[in-house]
Backbone as a ProteinNet text record, in pm:
[ID]
protein_1_A
[PRIMARY]
XXXXXXXXXXXXXXXXXXXXXXXXXXXXXXXXXXXXXXXXXXXXXXXXXXXXXXXXXXXXXXXXXXXXXXXXXXXXXXXXXXXXXXXXXXXXXXXXXXXXXXX
[TERTIARY]
-392	-297.1	-355.4	-314	-415.2	-384.7	-404	-370.4	-431.3	-466.4	-505	-517.5	-561.5	-494.9	-555.3	-466.4	-507.4	-496.6	-505.6	-472.1	-612.3	-712.7	-871.6	-952.1	-1043.5	-1154.3	-1230.1	-1297.5	-1333.1	-1437.4	-1505	-1623.2	-1734.5	-1839.4	-1966.5	-2017.2	-2125.9	-2191.6	-2245.5	-2279.6	-2351.5	-2240	-2132.7	-2011.7	-2002.1	-1996.5	-1945.9	-1888.6	-1795.5	-1730.9	-1790.3	-1919.2	-1959	-2084.9	-2091.5	-2252.1	-2179.7	-2281.3	-2239.9	-2200.3	-2112.1	-2042.7	-2166.2	-2126.8	-2238	-2329.7	-2358.6	-2412.4	-2332	-2446.8	-2430.8	-2314.7	-2322.3	-2233	-2129.5	-2097.5	-1980.9	-1846	-1787.9	-1686.9	-1537.2	-1524.8	-1414.3	-1342.6	-1214.7	-1146.7	-1031.4	-1036.2	-947	-789.7	-705.8	-587.8	-495	-390.3	-288.8	-138.6	-9.8	64.6	104.8	98.9	148.9	68.8	-77.8	-156.7	-130.3	-136.9	-116	20.6	132.5	248.5	246	202.4	214.6	142.8	37.1	-38.6	71.5	120.9	213.7	331	399.6	471.4	474.1	340.4	271.3	276.7	278.6	274.4	411.7	498.5	643.4	754.8	662.2	726.3	812.6	907.1	944.2	882.7	851.6	810.5	864.4	806	850	740.6	738.6	608.5	664.7	579.3	579.2	489.3	375.7	274.2	184.2	193.2	147.7	133.9	46.4	65.2	101.8	196.7	247.6	140	154.9	79.7	-1.1	127.5	119.1	54.1	28.9	-32	28.4	154.4	254.1	221.5	206.1	193.4	321.9	356.8	512.9	456	556.3	512.7	685.4	709.3	839.8	830.4	925.4	927.5	1038.3	991.3	1074	1227.7	1242.3	1348.3	1482.6	1415.3	1515.6	1560.7	1504.7	1498.4	1600.1	1647.2	1702.4	1830.8	1855.8	1981.9	1850.8	1762.9	1645.9	1631	1552.4	1510.3	1615.2	1713.2	1829.1	1926.8	1854.1	1930	1992.3	1908.3	1933.4	1993.9	1887.6	1869	1856.1	1892.7	1853	1713.1	1637.8	1485.9	1443.8	1384.3	1370.6	1257	1172.3	1100.2	1117.6	1233.2	1293.3	1248.4	1256.1	1229.1	1087.2	998.1	852.5	796	875.6	829	913.9	1027.9	1114.1	1025.3	916	862.3	687.5	620.2	475.8	378.4	421.8	349.9	235.7	232.4	114.8	10	54.1	-34.2	-184.9	-323.7	-400.5	-455.6	-448.2	-483.1	-369.7	-347.2	-224.9	-282.1	-284.9	-203	-319.5	-248.7	-327.3	-226.5	-271.5	-176.8	-106.3	21.1	108.1	215.4	178.3	311.9	356.3	466.3	523.3	575.4	538	582.2	695.2	836.4	931.9	967.4	948	1000.2	1172.9	1207.2	1348.2	1354.5	1485.3	1476	1583.8
1681.8	1573.1	1461.9	1361.9	1217.3	1155.9	1080.9	1063.2	902.3	834.2	697.2	611.9	500.4	412.7	439.9	434.6	469.3	315.8	216.5	73	1.1	63.5	20.2	147.5	106.1	204.1	270.7	370.2	395.9	367.7	317.2	276.8	300.8	253.1	278.2	387.2	456.2	542.9	529.4	408.5	325.9	280	282.6	245	289.6	213.5	290.2	424	413.3	567	692.8	663.3	764.8	808.4	730.6	767.7	850.8	918.2	1050.3	993.4	1082.2	1032.1	969.2	886.2	852.7	733.2	707.5	597.1	484.2	385.5	230.7	174.8	174.8	121.1	198.2	295.9	366.1	307.1	197.1	126.1	142.3	211.5	192.2	330.2	337.4	439.4	415	533.9	531.4	591.7	525.9	573.9	581.6	681	715.7	655.4	645.9	602.3	714	837.8	907.3	902.9	909.8	907.4	769.8	644.9	523.7	509	570.3	564.8	640.6	774.1	847.2	773.4	699.9	613.1	523.6	440.6	320.6	397.4	519.4	591.6	624.9	687.5	732.6	600.3	490.4	348.7	308.2	382	360.2	278.4	227.3	188.1	221	197.6	233.5	195.7	257.4	220.4	176	94.5	84.9	42	149.3	123.3	26.6	-76.5	-173.9	-180.6	-137.1	-117.6	-14.8	97.2	214.5	291.4	399.9	509.3	632.6	657	788.3	908.9	1039.1	1167.9	1182.4	1170.5	1170.3	1056.3	962.8	857.9	727.7	742.4	587.7	494.2	353.9	249.4	222.1	193.9	130.4	-1.6	-85.2	-239.7	-243.8	-269.6	-329.6	-462.4	-531.1	-665.1	-643.1	-714.4	-688.1	-745.9	-861.9	-937.1	-819.4	-738.7	-657.7	-542.1	-511.9	-394.9	-450.7	-562.2	-621.9	-502.8	-431.9	-312	-204.1	-193.1	-81	-129.9	-269.3	-367.3	-385.9	-375	-435.7	-293.6	-172	-50.4	-54.7	-106.1	-126.8	-262.6	-334.2	-459.4	-581.1	-704.2	-822.2	-847.7	-874.6	-873	-1051.6	-1081.5	-1197.8	-1271.1	-1179.6	-1252.8	-1228.2	-1212.4	-1188	-1317.1	-1426.5	-1536.4	-1525	-1474.4	-1455	-1332.3	-1243.6	-1110	-1078.1	-1157.8	-1109.6	-1134.4	-1205.2	-1197.8	-1167.3	-1122.2	-1128.6	-1221	-1369.5	-1460.8	-1452.1	-1416.4	-1444.7	-1339.1	-1244.4	-1131.6	-1155.5	-1154.4	-1226.7	-1150.5	-1006.4	-906.5	-814.7	-848.2	-733.4	-718.9	-588	-484.4	-421.7	-369.9	-309.3	-245.6	-138.5	-59.2	-144.3	-148.6	-234.1	-129.9	-108.7	-9.3	-137.4	-153.8	-276.6	-190.4	-220.7	-164.2	-256.6	-176.2	-227.3	-176.5	-258.3	-219.6	-253	-131.5	-139.7	-153.9	-243.5	-279.9	-181
-1016.4	-945.4	-927.4	-972	-936.9	-811	-730	-596.4	-543.4	-646.8	-634.7	-757.1	-771.7	-862.4	-1005.2	-1106.2	-1216.9	-1315.7	-1261.5	-1336.4	-1306.4	-1269.4	-1290.9	-1319.2	-1361	-1386.5	-1230	-1270.4	-1089	-1071.1	-972.8	-904.3	-986.3	-950	-1005.5	-902.6	-961.3	-906.1	-716.8	-723.6	-591.2	-512.4	-551.1	-454.5	-335.1	-243.7	-89.1	-68.6	-160.2	-145.4	-189.7	-271.5	-317.3	-200.4	-105.7	-14.1	98.6	142.6	234.2	367.9	457	567.7	682.5	761.7	828.2	773.6	663.5	577.6	653.4	686.9	728.4	637.6	543	411.3	358.5	424.3	358.2	497.4	400.5	504.5	432.6	336.3	224.2	217.5	232.7	232.3	104.2	25.5	-71	-21.8	35.8	80.5	-17.9	-41.5	-118.6	-61.8	-111.7	-54	21	25.9	137.4	239.5	255.1	354.5	462.6	371.5	447.5	519.3	428.2	502.9	597.2	629	746.7	876.9	864	949.2	982.6	916.8	949.3	1023.8	984.5	1054.5	1209.2	1201.8	1322.5	1433.5	1362.2	1466.7	1478.3	1466.5	1521.5	1381.6	1271	1184.2	1072.5	985.8	876.7	784	675.8	560.6	428.3	356.5	254.6	136.7	57	-53.3	-134	-202.3	-253	-395.4	-367.5	-514	-491.2	-571.8	-545.7	-674.8	-668.4	-813.1	-758.8	-818.4	-815.1	-819.7	-801.6	-802.2	-941.4	-1050.9	-1160	-1240.7	-1164.8	-1234	-1266.4	-1232.4	-1280.2	-1188.8	-1211.6	-1141	-1130.3	-985.5	-945.5	-888	-909.1	-859.3	-824.6	-678.5	-660.8	-565.8	-593.4	-506.9	-394.3	-287.2	-176.1	-189.1	-264.4	-281.3	-345.9	-412.1	-511.3	-417.7	-278.1	-202.1	-83.9	-87.8	36.1	122.3	73.3	125.8	198.4	129.2	215.6	329.6	318.8	440.9	544.6	491.4	621.6	667.6	691.6	696.1	837.7	922.3	1072.4	1125.3	1105.2	1159.1	1075.8	1090.6	1014.7	1014.6	885.8	902.3	923.3	1037.1	1082.5	984.2	936.1	857.8	711.3	669.5	541.6	427.5	480.8	355.7	345	466	393.8	331.5	361.8	295.7	161.8	136.7	24.9	-144.1	-137	-240.7	-209.6	-295.5	-262.8	-312.3	-306	-337.6	-281.3	-157.9	-40.9	-57.7	-110.8	-142.1	-247.2	-217.1	-253.1	-407.6	-345.2	-471.9	-499.7	-629.5	-678.9	-824	-880.5	-794	-680.9	-596.8	-484.1	-414.1	-332.6	-228	-159	-138.8	-52.1	-44	109.1	190.7	286.9	313.9	430.8	504	631	775.7	842.9	855	905.6	1037.1	1165.9	1274.1	1332.3	1324.1	1348.7	1508.1	1563.7	1692	1750.3
[MASK]
+++++++++++++++++++++++++++++++++++++++++++++++++++++++++++++++++++++++++++++++++++++++++++++++++++++++

């Protein structure tokens, strides 16, 4: 089962991900949609996966503007003009999980 991105080649062997635990340059973590979503949910937010890879390797990209009914499940989203598109995101594709705080 795949658990990480499939749209880019793997990192080189000297990449920080391959360094042993405790190494001063081991600062990167390869999050999956499920792991990052659980961290966001533990912080009290509802999650909205936008850009991620499925366990079978399919790359999913969703634009918030097409998900307005999912965003507005409980209350109006005050930041909707800002988050309704992904123009502000500098690195796409990337793992993007939006966190929504319901009031």
